[in-house]
XYZ file of C-alpha atoms in Angstrom:
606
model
C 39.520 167.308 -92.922
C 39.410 170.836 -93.674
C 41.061 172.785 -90.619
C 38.266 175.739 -89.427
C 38.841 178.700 -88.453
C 39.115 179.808 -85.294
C 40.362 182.823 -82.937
C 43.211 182.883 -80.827
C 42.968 180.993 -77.407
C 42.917 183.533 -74.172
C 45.786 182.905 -71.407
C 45.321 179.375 -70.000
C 45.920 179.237 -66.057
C 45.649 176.130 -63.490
C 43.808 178.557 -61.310
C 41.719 181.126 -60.834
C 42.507 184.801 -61.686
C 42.972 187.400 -58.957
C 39.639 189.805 -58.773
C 40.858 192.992 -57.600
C 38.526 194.307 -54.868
C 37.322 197.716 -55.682
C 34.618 199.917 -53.813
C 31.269 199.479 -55.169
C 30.475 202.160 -57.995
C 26.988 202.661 -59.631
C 26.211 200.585 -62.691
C 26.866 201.863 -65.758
C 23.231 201.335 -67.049
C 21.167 202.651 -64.286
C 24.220 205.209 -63.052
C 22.270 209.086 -62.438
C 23.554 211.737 -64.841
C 26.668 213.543 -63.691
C 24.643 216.903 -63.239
C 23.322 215.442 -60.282
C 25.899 215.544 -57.318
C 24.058 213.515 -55.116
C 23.186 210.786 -57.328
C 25.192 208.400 -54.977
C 23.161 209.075 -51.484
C 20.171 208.774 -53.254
C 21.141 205.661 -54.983
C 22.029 203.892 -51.377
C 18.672 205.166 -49.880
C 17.235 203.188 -52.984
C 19.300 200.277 -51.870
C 18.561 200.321 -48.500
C 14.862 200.342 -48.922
C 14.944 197.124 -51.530
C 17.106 195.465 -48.486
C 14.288 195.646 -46.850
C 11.337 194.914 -48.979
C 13.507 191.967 -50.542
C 14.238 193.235 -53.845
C 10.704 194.178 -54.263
C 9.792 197.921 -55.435
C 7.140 199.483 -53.429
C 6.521 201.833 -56.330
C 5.516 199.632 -58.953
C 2.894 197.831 -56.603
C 1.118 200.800 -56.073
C 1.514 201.725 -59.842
C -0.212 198.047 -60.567
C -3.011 198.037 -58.189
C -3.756 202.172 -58.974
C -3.383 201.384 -62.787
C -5.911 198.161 -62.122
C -8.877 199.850 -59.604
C -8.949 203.460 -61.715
C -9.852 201.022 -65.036
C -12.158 198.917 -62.973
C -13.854 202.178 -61.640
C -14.897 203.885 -64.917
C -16.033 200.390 -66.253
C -19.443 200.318 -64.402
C -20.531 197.354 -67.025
C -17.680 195.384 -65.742
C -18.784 196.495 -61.688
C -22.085 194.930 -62.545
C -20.890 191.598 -64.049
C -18.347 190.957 -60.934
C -21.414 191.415 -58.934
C -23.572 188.934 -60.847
C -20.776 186.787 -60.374
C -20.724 187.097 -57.045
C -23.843 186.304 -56.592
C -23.908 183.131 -58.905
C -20.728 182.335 -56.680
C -22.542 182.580 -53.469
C -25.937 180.976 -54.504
C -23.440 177.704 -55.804
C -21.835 177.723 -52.411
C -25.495 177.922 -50.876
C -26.775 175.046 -52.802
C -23.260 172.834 -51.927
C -24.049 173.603 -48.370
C -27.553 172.275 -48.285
C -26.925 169.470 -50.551
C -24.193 168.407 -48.619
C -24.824 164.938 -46.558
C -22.148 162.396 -45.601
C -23.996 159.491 -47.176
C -23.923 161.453 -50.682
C -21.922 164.704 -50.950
C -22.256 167.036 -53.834
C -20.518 167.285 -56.877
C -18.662 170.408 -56.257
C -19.264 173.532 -57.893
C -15.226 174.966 -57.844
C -12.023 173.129 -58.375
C -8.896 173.424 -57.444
C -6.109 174.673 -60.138
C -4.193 171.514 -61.762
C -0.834 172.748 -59.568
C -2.704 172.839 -56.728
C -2.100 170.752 -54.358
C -3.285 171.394 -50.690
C -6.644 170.012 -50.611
C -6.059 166.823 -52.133
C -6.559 164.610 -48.617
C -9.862 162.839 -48.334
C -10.776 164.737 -45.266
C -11.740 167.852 -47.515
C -14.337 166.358 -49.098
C -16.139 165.781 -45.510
C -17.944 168.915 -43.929
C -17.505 171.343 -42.568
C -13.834 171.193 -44.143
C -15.560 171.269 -48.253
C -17.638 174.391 -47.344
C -14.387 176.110 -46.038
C -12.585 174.443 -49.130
C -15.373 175.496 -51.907
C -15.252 178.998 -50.231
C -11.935 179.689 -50.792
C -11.745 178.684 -54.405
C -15.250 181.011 -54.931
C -13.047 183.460 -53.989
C -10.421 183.017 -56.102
C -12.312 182.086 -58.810
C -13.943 185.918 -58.643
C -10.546 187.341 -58.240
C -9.418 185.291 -61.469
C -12.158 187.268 -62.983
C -12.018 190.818 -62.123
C -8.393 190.828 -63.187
C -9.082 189.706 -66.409
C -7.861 192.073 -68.931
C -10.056 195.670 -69.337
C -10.201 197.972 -72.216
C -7.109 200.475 -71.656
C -5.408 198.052 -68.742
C -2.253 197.216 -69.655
C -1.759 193.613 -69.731
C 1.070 193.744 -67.514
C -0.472 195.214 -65.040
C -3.521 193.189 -65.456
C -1.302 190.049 -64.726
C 0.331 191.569 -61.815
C -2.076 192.107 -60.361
C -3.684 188.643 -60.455
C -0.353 187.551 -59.342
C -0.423 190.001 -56.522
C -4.329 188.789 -55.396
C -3.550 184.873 -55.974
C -0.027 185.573 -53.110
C -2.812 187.527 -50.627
C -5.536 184.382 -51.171
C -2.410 181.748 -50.616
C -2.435 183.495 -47.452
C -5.629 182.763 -46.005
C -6.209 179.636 -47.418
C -7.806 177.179 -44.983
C -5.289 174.535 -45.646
C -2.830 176.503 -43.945
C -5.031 177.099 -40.140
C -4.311 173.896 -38.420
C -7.856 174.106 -36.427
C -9.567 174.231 -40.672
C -6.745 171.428 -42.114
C -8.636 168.515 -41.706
C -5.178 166.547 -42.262
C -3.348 168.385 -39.573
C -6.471 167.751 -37.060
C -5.894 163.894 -37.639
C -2.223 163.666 -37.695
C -2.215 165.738 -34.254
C -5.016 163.552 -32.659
C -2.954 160.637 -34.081
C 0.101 161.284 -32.755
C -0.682 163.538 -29.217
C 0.851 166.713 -31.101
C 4.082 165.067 -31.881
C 3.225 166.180 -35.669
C 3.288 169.896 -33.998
C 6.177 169.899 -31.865
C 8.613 168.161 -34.836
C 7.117 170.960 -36.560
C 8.264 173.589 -34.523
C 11.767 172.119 -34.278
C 11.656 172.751 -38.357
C 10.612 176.052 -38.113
C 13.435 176.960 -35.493
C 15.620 175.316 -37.294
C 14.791 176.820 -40.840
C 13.973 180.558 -38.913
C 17.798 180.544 -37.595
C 19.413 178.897 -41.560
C 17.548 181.445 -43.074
C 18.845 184.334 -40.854
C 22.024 182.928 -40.787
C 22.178 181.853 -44.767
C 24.409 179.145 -43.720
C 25.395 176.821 -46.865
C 23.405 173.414 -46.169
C 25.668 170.469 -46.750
C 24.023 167.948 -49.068
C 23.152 164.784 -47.055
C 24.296 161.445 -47.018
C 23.623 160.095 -50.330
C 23.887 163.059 -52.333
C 27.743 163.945 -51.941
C 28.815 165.949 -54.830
C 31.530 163.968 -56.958
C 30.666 160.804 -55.294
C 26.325 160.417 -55.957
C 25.756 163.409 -57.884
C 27.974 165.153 -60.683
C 29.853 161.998 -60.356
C 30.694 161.009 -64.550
C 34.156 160.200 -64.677
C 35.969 163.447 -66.323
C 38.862 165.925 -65.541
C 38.991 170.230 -65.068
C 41.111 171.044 -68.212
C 40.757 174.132 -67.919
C 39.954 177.573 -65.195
C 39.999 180.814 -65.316
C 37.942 182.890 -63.028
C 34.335 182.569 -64.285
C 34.387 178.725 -65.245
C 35.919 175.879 -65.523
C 35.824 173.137 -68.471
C 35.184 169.618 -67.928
C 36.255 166.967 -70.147
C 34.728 163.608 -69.609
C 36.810 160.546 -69.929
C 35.013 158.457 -73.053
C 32.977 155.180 -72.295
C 33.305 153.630 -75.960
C 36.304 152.594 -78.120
C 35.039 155.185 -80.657
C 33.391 158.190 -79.990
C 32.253 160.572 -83.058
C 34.493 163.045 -84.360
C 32.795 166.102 -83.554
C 32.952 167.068 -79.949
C 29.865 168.825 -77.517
C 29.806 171.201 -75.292
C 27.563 171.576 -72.513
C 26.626 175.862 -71.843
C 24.334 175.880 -68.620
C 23.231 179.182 -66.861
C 25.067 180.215 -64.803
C 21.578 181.463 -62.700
C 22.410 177.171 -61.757
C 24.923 174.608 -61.122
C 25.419 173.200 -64.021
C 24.978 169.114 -62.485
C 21.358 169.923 -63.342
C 22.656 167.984 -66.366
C 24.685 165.561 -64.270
C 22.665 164.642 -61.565
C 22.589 161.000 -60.661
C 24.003 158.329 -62.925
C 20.901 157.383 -64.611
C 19.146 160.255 -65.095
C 22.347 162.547 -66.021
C 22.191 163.604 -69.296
C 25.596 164.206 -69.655
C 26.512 161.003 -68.124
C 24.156 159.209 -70.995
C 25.673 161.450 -73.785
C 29.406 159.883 -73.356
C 27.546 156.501 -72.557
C 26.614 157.236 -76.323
C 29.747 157.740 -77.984
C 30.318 161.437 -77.743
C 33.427 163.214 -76.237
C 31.632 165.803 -74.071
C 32.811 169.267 -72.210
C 30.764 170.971 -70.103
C 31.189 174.248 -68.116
C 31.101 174.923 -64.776
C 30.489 178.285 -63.937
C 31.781 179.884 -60.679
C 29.885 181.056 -57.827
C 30.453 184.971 -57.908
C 31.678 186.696 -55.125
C 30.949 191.052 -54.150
C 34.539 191.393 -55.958
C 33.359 189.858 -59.147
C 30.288 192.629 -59.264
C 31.823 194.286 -62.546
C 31.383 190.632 -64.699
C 29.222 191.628 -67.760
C 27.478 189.872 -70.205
C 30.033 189.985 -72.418
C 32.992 188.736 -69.876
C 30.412 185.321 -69.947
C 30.282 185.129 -73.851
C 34.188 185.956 -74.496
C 35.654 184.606 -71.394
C 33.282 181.963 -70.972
C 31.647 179.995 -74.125
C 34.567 181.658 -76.867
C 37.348 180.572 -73.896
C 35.736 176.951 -73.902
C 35.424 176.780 -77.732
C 39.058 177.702 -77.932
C 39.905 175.188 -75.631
C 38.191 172.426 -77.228
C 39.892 173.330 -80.450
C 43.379 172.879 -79.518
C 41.801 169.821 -77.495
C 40.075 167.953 -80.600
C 41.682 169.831 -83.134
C 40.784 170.407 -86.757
C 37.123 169.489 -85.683
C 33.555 171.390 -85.662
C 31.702 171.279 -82.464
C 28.123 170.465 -81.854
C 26.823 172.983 -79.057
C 23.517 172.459 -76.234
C 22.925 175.538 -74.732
C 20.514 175.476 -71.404
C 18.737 177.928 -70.407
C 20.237 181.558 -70.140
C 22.911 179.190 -71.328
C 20.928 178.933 -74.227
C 21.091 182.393 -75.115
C 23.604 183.219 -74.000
C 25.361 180.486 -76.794
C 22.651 181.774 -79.708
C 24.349 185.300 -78.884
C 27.825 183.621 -79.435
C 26.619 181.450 -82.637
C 25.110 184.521 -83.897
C 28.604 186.620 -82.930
C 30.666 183.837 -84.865
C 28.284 183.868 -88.201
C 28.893 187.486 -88.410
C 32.512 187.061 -87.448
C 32.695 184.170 -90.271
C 33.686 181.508 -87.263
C 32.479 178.466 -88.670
C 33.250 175.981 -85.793
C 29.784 174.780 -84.474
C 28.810 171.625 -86.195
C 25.256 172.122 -84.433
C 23.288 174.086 -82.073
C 20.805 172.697 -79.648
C 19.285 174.657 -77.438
C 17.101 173.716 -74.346
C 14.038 175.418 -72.634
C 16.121 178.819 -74.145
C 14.355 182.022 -75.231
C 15.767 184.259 -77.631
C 12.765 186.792 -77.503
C 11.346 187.946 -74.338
C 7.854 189.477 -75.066
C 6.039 186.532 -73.927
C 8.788 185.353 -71.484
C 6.299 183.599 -69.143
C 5.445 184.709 -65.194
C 9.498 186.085 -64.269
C 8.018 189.009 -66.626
C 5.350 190.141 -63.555
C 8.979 190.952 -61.805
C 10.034 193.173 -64.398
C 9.484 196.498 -65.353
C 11.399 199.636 -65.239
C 10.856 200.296 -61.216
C 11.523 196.639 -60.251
C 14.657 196.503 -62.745
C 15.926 200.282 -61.198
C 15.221 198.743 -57.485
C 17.331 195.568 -58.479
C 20.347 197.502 -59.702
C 20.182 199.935 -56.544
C 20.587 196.589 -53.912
C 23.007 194.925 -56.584
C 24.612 198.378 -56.342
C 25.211 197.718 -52.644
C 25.852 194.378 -52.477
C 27.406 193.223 -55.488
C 25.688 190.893 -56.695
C 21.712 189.408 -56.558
C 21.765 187.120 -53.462
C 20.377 183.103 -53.556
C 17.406 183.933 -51.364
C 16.163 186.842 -53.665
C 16.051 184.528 -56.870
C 14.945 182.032 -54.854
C 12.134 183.476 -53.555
C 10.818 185.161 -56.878
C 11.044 181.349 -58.193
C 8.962 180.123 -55.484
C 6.047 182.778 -55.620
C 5.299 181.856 -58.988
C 3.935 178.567 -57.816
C 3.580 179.295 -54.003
C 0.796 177.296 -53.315
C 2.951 174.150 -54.007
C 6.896 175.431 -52.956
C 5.882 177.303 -50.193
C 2.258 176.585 -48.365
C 2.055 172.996 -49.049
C 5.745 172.322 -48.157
C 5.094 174.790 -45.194
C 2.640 172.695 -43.861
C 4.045 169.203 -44.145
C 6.951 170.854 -42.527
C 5.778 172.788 -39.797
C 2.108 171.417 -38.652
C 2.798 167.444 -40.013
C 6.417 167.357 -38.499
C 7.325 165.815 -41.845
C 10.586 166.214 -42.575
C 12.016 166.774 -46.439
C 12.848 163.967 -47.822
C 15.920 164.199 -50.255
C 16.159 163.928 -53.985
C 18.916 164.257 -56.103
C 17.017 167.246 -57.910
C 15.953 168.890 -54.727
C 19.713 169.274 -53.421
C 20.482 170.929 -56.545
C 17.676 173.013 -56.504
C 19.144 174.123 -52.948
C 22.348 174.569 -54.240
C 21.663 178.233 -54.735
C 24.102 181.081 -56.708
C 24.561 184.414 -57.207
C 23.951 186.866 -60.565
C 26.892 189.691 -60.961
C 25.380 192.826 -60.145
C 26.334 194.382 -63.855
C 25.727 191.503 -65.967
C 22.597 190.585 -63.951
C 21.574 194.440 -64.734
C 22.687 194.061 -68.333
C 20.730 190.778 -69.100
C 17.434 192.205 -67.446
C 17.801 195.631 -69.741
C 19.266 194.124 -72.764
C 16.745 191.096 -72.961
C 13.690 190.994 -70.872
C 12.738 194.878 -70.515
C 14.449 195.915 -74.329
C 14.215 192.486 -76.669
C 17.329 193.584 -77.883
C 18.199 189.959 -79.457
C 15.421 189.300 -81.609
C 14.457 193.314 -82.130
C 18.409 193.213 -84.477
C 19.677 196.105 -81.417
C 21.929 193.550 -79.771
C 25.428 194.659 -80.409
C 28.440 192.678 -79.916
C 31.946 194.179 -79.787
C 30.025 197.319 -81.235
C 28.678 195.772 -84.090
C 24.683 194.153 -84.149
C 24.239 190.610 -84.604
C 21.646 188.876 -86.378
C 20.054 185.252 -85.792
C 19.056 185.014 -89.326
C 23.131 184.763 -89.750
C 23.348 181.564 -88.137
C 23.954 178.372 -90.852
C 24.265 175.542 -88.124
C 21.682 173.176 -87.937
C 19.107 174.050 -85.025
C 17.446 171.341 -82.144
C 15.244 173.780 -80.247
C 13.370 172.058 -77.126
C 10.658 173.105 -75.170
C 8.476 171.683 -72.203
C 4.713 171.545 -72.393
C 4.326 173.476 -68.732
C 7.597 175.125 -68.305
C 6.294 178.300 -66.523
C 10.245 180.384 -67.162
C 10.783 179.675 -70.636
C 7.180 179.271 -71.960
C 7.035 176.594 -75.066
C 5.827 179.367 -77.261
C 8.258 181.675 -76.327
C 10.646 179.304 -76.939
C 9.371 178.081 -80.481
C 9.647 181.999 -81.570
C 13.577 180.855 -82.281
C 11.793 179.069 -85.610
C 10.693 182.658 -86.488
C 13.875 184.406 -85.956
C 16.470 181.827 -87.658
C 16.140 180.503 -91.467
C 18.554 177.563 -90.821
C 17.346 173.802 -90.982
C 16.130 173.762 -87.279
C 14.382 170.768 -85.672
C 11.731 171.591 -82.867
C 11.140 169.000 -80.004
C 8.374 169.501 -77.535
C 8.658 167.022 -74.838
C 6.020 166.870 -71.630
C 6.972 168.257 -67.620
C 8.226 171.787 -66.972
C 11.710 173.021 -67.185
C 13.416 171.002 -65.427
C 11.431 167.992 -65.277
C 10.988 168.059 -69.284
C 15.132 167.942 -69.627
C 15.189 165.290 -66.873
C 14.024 162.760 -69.402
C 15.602 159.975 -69.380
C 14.981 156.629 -71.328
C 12.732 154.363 -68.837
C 11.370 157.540 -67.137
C 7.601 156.635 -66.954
C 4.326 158.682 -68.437
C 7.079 160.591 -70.717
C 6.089 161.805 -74.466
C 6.970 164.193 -76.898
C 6.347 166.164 -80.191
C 9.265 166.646 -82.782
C 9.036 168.305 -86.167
C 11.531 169.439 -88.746
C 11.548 173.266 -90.637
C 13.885 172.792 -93.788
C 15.794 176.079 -93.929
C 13.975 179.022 -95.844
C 10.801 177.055 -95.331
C 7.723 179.082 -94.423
C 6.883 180.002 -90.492
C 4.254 177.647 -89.101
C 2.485 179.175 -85.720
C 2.882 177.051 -82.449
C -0.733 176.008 -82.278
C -0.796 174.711 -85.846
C 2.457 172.792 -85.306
C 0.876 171.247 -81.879
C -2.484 170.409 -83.808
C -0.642 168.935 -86.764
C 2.362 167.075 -84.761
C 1.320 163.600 -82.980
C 3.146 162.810 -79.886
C 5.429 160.203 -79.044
C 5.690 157.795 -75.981
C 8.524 157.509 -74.260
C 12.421 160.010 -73.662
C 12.858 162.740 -75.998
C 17.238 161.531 -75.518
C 17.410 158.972 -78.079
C 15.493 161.270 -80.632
C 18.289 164.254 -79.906
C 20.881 161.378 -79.969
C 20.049 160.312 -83.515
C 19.560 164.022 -84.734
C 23.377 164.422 -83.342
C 24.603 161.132 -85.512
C 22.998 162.441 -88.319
C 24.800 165.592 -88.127
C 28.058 164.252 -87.136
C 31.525 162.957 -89.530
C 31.443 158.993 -88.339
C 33.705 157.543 -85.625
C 36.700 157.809 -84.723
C 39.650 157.192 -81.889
C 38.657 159.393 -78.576
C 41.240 161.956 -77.907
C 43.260 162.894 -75.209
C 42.193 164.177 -71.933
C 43.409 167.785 -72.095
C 46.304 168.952 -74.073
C 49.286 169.399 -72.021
C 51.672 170.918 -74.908
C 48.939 173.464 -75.981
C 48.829 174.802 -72.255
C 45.077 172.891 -71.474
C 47.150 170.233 -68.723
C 44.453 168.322 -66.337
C 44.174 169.952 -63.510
C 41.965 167.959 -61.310
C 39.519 165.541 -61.675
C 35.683 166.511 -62.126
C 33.390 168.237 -60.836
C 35.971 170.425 -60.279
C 36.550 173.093 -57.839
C 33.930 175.334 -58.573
C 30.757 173.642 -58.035
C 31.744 173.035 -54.243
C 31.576 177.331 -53.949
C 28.812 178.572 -51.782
């Protein structure tokens, strides 16, 4: 076979590098200009103040509400209709009330949203408990409507400030009073008020982890290595942002072409590896595939200088280079996940230009490559909220777990945080493990400049898709890229919207294969053969065909039953050599020696 090109292989190590510690210094994007001599006081004043509001700028809440109620105030049309609405609101809730007997309750007039989940006990539907229910959602449901978008509002804003109104409502809603909860009421008079004093053990107990930020060790069951990230492999290679597994093969033959597994590093990458049958990874060997997969370290204060660029040449390029010397003489098929995702369309993109023709394929999953309609992490970011960020990265070093994790959590609080609040604290319920909710606690941090530089770069300038994304000084295209494309999305993934997602089909000319598959974006990759009420869409664009708009694809596209793996599976066959011996683990003689045996060192960092 034709040998392809390649570049030459950075250092090889058995460990990690040495960070030198350094004081912290202002980042380079957000840095004050030097004719200002007191640019550093002012910048830890910043950072002092987003310490304490959480990461959250002050300044652009007022901007959002000011921006929303001086629109809403010269639009006395739009004053009169939320008043009509009102009323209709209150004469529905007037005619629920009187209508409402035991022996025949009302159909009610407001429902709850689809991901809402606190009012689904019986008990609501019996009064007084529906009139407190179906007074709360007339609420919201006015709310919903006077932030709709108004003529000269920016949408943003508009949004935001929906957001903003649905987090105040969460507040007050009457599932979270125990004397309105008609499910805490029984569960106490059930119990004597066990329910309420397990409950406040759980809230002592979660007040002093969270003040603390003490690592949680997974429970029994769920031991990393042993239950979870547990597919036979070995670390064959480290540096100090990742390390590469190799998995040892399951088959006689495997196909030529190797994969390699790119998560974000905003995760641990056993999102693809979590228990043996719904691993992904685990299920890709299974299918005759030599797989590598990164795992990306946990970044420490003294790692705050790691840039976007450090994770594309010492990260996916240092893996690539491994794998070549591994499997030599071969192309390899790439899944990108994620900020993984992009991060490995920036790298295909990079090699195209570079003339790099190593990636037999390119599949990317729940990854954006535009960010204009990047889906509800956008209410987070403007140019206030990005400037806040940088100024407590500046003093820390790096965005913390908790800050991430609570801007994941808003965006669906009434499920992550209220309805787990009150299972937890006024049911005594304790959480019950799952393999996917001790990854999701399995927090890590962003590097304060490559954190800044992929909020800039991507979400606030669209850099990638806009052709002003420069590598190594030089723009990069993804209209360069000749590998065959799998693009998935997930039908309710609220971080990497579908649509945003299927925008890589307007950006890219190459053959590129689009699967839609149902769940969010986590639960849509989770997918694995046997997993019940699954179905997906899949359609193919031959390269230089014309662009087809997401809604027409959706309306023309019939769904499938069943896991969207076997459909990626056969797409990889069809794009791989034919079979062939499984090589080594590692290559000793080339400087890639097994080091340990997977998971590897890394994903135990906290």
């Amino acid at each position: 076979m034709r040998k392809t090109t390649h570049s030459k292989a950075p250092r090889k190590t058995g460990g990690p590098a040495p960070m030198p510690v350094s004081k912290p210094q202002p980042l380079p994007v957000e840095s004050e200009p030097a004719q200002h001599p007191y640019a550093d006081i002012d910048q830890a004043v910043r950072g002092a103040v987003a310490q304490a509001t959480g990461g959250v700028s002050p300044f652009a809440l007022v901007e959002t509400w000011t921006d929303w109620a001086l629109h809403l105030s010269r639009s006395p049309g739009r004053q009169l209709e939320l008043a009509e609405h009102a009323r209709d609101n209150a004469l529905k809730l007037m005619d629920f009330s009187a209508k409402s007997v035991p022996s025949s309750p009302p159909e009610s007039p407001f429902t709850p949203k689809v991901y809402d989940h606190r009012f689904t006990d019986p008990g609501w539907q019996d009064m007084p408990f529906s009139l407190w229910q179906q007074g709360f959602l007339a609420t919201q449901d006015w709310w919903d409507h006077a932030t709709e978008d108004l003529r000269g509002l920016r949408k943003q804003d508009s949004d935001r400030t929906r957001f903003l109104v649905r987090q105040l409502l969460d507040t007050v809603s009457p599932s979270n009073f125990p004397w309105l909860n008609p499910e805490i009421l029984k569960e106490t008079a059930t119990t004597g008020g066990r329910n309420l004093a397990e409950g406040a053990v759980h809230a002592a107990d979660d007040m002093l982890h969270t003040l603390s930020q003490a690592h949680t060790p997974p429970p029994e069951g769920y031991q990393l290595g042993k239950d979870l990230a547990c597919t036979p492999g070995e670390v064959v290679y480290r540096n100090d942002i990742f390390e590469l597994l190799q998995y040892t093969p399951q088959t006689g033959k495997v196909q030529a072409e190797p994969v390699l597994i790119v998560p974000a590093w905003i995760m641990k990458y056993y999102i693809l590896d979590l228990s043996p049958h719904n691993s992904l990874i685990n299920y890709l060997v299974g299918q005759g595939f030599t797989v590598f997969a990164i795992s990306w370290c946990n970044p420490t204060a003294e790692q705050r200088d790691l840039s976007l660029e450090d994770y594309r040449k010492r990260g996916v390029m240092a893996a690539l280079d491994a794998i070549s010397a591994i499997v030599p003489d071969q192309k390899i098929h790439v899944n990108g996940y994620c900020l993984g995702g992009t991060m490995m369309a920036i790298a295909a993109a990079t090699m195209a230009r570079d003339g790099d023709d190593r990636l037999a394929s390119i599949t990317l999953m729940a990854a954006q490559v535009d960010f204009t309609e990047a889906g509800e992490l956008l209410l987070f970011l403007d140019e206030s909220q990005v400037a806040f960020l940088e100024d407590m990265m500046w003093a820390q070093g790096y965005l913390d777990r908790p800050q991430m994790a609570r801007a994941f959590a808003s965006i669906r609080a009434e499920d992550l945080i209220y309805t787990r609040a009150v299972q937890r604290y006024f049911l005594g319920k304790d959480d019950l493990p799952t393999d996917i909710g001790v990854w999701n606690a399995d927090t890590t941090r962003m590097p304060a400049r490559m954190h800044s530089e992929y909020l800039r770069s991507l979400f606030l300038e669209n850099r990638l898709s806009g052709g002003r994304f420069s590598v190594e000084g030089k723009v990069i295209a993804l209209k360069d890229i000749a590998a065959p494309l799998f693009v998935i999305g997930t039908e309710t993934d609220h971080i990497a919207p579908w649509k945003s997602v299927y925008k890589t089909r307007l950006f890219t000319d190459a053959d590129l294969t689009f699967l839609l598959t149902k769940s969010g974006h986590n639960g849509g990759i989770l997918s694995e053969p046997g997993h019940p009420r699954r179905h997906y869409r899949v359609g193919h664009r031959a390269e230089g065909a014309l662009y087809v708009d997401p809604d027409s694809w959706f309306a023309q596209t019939e769904p499938k039953e069943g896991s969207w793996w076997p459909e990626w599976i056969n797409w990889l066959n069809g794009k791989s050599s034919g079979m062939t011996t499984p090589p080594p683990m590692g290559a000793p003689a080339k400087g890639y020696p097994p080091l340990e045996p997977a998971p590897g060192a890394y994903i135990h960092q906290s």
